[in-house]
PDB file of C-alpha atoms in Angstrom:
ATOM      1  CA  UNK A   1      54.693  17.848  22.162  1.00  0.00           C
ATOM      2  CA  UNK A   2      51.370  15.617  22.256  1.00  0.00           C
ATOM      3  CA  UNK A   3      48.931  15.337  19.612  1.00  0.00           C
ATOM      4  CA  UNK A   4      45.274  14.583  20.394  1.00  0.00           C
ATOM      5  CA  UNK A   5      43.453  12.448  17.860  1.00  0.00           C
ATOM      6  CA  UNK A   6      40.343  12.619  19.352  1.00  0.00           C
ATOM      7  CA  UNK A   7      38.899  15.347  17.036  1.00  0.00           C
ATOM      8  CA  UNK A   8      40.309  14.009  14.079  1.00  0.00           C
ATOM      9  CA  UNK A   9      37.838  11.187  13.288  1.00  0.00           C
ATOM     10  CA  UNK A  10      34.486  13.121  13.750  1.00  0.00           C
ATOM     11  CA  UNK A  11      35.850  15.622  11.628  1.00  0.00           C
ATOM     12  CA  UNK A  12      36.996  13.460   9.107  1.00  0.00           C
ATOM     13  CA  UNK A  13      33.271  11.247   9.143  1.00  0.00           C
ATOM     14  CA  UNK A  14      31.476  14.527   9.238  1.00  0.00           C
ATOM     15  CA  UNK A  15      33.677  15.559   6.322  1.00  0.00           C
ATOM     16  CA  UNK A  16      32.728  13.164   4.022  1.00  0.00           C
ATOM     17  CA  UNK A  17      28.573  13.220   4.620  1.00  0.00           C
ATOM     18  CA  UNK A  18      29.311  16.933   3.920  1.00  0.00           C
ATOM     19  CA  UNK A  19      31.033  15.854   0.536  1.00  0.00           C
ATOM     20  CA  UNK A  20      28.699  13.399  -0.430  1.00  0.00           C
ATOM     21  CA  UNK A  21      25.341  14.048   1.521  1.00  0.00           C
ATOM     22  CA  UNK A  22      23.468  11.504  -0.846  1.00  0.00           C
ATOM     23  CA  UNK A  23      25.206   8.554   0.441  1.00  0.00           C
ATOM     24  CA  UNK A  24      23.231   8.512   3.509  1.00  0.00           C
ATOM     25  CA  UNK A  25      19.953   8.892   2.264  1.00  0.00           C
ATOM     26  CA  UNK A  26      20.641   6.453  -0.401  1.00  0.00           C
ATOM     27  CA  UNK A  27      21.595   4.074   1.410  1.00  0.00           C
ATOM     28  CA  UNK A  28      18.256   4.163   3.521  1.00  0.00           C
ATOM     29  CA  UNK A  29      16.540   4.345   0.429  1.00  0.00           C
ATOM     30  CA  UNK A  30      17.894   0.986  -1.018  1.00  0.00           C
ATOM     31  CA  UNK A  31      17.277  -0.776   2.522  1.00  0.00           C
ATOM     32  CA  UNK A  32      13.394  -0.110   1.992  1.00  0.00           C
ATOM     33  CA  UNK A  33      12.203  -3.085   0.020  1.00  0.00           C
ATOM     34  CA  UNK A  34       9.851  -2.517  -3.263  1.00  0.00           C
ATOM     35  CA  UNK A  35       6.430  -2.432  -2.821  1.00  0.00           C
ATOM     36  CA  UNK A  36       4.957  -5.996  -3.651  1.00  0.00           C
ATOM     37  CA  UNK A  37       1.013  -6.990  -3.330  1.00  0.00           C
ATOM     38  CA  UNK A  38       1.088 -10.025  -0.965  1.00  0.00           C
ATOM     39  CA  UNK A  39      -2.308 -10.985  -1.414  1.00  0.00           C
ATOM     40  CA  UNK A  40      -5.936 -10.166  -1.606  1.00  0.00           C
ATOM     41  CA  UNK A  41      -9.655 -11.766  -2.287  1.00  0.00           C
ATOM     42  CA  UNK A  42     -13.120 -10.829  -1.932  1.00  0.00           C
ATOM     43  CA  UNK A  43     -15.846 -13.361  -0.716  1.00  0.00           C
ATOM     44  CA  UNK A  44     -19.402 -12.755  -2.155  1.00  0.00           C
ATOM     45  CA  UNK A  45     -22.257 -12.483   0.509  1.00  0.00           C
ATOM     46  CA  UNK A  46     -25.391 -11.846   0.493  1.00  0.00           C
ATOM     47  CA  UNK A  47     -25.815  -8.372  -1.329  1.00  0.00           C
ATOM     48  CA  UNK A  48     -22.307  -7.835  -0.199  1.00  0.00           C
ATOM     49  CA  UNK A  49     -18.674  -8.528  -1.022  1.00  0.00           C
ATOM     50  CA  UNK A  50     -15.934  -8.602   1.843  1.00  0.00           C
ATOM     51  CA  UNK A  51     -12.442  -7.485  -0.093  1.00  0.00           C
ATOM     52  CA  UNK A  52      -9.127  -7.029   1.558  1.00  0.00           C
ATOM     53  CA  UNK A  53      -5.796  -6.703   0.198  1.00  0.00           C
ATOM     54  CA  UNK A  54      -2.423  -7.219   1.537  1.00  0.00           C
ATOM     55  CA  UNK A  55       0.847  -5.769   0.650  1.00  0.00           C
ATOM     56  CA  UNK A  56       4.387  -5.555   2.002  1.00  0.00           C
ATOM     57  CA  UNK A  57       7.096  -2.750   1.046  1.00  0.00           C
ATOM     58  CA  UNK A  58       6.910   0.148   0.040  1.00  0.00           C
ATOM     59  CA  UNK A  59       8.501   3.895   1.473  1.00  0.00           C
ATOM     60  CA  UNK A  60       5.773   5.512   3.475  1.00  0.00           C
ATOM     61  CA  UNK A  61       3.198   7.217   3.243  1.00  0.00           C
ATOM     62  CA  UNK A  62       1.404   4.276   1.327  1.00  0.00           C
ATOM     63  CA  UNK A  63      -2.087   4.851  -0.063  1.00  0.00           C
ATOM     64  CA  UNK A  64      -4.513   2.423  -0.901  1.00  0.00           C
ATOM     65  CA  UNK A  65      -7.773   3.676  -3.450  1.00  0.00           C
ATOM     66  CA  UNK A  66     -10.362   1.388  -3.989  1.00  0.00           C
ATOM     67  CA  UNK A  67     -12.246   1.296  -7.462  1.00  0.00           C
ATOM     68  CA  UNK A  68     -15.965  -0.236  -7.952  1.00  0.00           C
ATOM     69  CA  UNK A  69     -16.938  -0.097 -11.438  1.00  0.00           C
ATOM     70  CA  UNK A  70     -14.117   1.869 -12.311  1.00  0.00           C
ATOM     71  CA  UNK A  71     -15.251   5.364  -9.113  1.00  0.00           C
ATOM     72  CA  UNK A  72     -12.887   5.677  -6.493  1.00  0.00           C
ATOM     73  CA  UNK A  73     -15.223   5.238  -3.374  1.00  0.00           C
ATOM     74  CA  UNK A  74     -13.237   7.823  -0.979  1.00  0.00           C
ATOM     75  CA  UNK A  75     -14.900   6.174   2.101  1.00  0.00           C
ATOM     76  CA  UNK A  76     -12.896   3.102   1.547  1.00  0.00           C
ATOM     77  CA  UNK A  77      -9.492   4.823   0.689  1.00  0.00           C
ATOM     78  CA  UNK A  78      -6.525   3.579   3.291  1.00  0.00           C
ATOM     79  CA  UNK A  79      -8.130   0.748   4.283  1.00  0.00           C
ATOM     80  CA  UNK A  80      -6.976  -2.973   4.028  1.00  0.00           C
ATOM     81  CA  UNK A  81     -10.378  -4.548   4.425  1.00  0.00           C
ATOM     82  CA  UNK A  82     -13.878  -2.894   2.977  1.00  0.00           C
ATOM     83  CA  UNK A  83     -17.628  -4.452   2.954  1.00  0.00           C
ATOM     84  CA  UNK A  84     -18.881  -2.944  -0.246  1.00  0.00           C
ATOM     85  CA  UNK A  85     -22.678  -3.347  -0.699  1.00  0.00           C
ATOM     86  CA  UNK A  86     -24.407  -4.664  -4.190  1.00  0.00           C
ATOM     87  CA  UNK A  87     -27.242  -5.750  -6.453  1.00  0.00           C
ATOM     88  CA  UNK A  88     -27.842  -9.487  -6.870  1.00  0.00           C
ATOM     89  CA  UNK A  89     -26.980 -10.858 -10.172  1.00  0.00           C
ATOM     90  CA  UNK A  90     -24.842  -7.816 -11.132  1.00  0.00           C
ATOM     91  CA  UNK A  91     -20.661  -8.407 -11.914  1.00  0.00           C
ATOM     92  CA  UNK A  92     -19.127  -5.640 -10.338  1.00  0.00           C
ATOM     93  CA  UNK A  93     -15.151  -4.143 -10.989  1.00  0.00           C
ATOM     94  CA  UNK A  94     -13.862  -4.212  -7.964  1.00  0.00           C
ATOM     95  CA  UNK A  95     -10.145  -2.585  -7.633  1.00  0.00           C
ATOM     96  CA  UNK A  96      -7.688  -1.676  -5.303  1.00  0.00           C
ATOM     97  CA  UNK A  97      -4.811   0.331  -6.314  1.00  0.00           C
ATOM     98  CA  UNK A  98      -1.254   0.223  -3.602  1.00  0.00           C
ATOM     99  CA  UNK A  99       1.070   2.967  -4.475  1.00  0.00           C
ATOM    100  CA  UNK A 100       3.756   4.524  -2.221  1.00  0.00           C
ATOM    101  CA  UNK A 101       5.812   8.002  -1.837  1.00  0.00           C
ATOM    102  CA  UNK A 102       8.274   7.136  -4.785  1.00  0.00           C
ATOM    103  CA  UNK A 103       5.428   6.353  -6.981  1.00  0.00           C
ATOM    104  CA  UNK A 104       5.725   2.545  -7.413  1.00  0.00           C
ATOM    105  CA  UNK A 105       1.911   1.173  -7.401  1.00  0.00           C
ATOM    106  CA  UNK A 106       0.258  -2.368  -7.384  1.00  0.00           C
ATOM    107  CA  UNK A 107      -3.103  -3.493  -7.999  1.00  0.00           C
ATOM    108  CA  UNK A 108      -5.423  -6.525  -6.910  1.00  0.00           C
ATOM    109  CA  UNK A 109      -9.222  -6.386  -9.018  1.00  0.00           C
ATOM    110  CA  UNK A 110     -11.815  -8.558  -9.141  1.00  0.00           C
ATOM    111  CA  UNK A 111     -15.163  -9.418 -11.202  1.00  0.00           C
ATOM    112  CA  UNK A 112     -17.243 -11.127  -8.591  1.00  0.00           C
ATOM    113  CA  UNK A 113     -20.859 -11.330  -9.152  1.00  0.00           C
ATOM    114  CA  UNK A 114     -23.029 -10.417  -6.406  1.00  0.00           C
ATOM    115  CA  UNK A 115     -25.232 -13.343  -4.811  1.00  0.00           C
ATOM    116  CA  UNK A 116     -28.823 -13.049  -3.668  1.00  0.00           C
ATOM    117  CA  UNK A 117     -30.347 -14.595  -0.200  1.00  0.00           C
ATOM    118  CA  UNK A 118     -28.958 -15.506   3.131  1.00  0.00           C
ATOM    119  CA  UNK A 119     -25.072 -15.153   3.759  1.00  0.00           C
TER     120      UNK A 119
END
């Protein structure tokens, strides 16, 4: 009498996700690396501020809010680079806030003071 083996190692693999169906998704959980802020400036123009952050990481979806004198300006959420408009002579709180679907966050702010005259 012959025995076919075939069979026998699906069944057994599929047997043990069904035991332990964590170990998968673990697994692809651990290989995502943490979400770490890789860098970030803003240049001061005239009556404007270029800002853009960087940032490597992270388990998606990964939001990015920016903050100007402590409002989130919505029209800038998402974004990597913004052009924010100011007032000469005025320091302005300018934050950007990283976070990702398991709720790890970073942030990159500034206190730039906005210049007058030709960029």
């Amino acid at each position: 009498m012959r025995k076919s083996y075939k069979m026998a190692l699906p069944v057994v693999l599929a047997a043990g996700l069904l035991a332990a169906p964590g170990l998968l998704a673990s697994s692809s959980a651990s290989a995502a690396a943490s979400l770490t802020l890789t860098g970030g400036g803003c240049e001061p123009l005239a009556r404007r501020f270029l800002c853009e952050v960087s940032f490597s990481g992270g388990v998606a979806p990964v939001a990015v809010r920016w903050y100007v004198n402590g409002s989130n300006v919505p029209s800038y959420n998402d974004k990597t680079f913004v052009s924010i408009g100011c007032q000469p002579t005025f320091r302005y709180d300018i934050r950007a806030v990283i976070s990702d679907a398991t709720g790890a966050s970073v942030e990159f702010s500034r206190s730039p003071t906005c210049r007058s005259g030709n960029p």
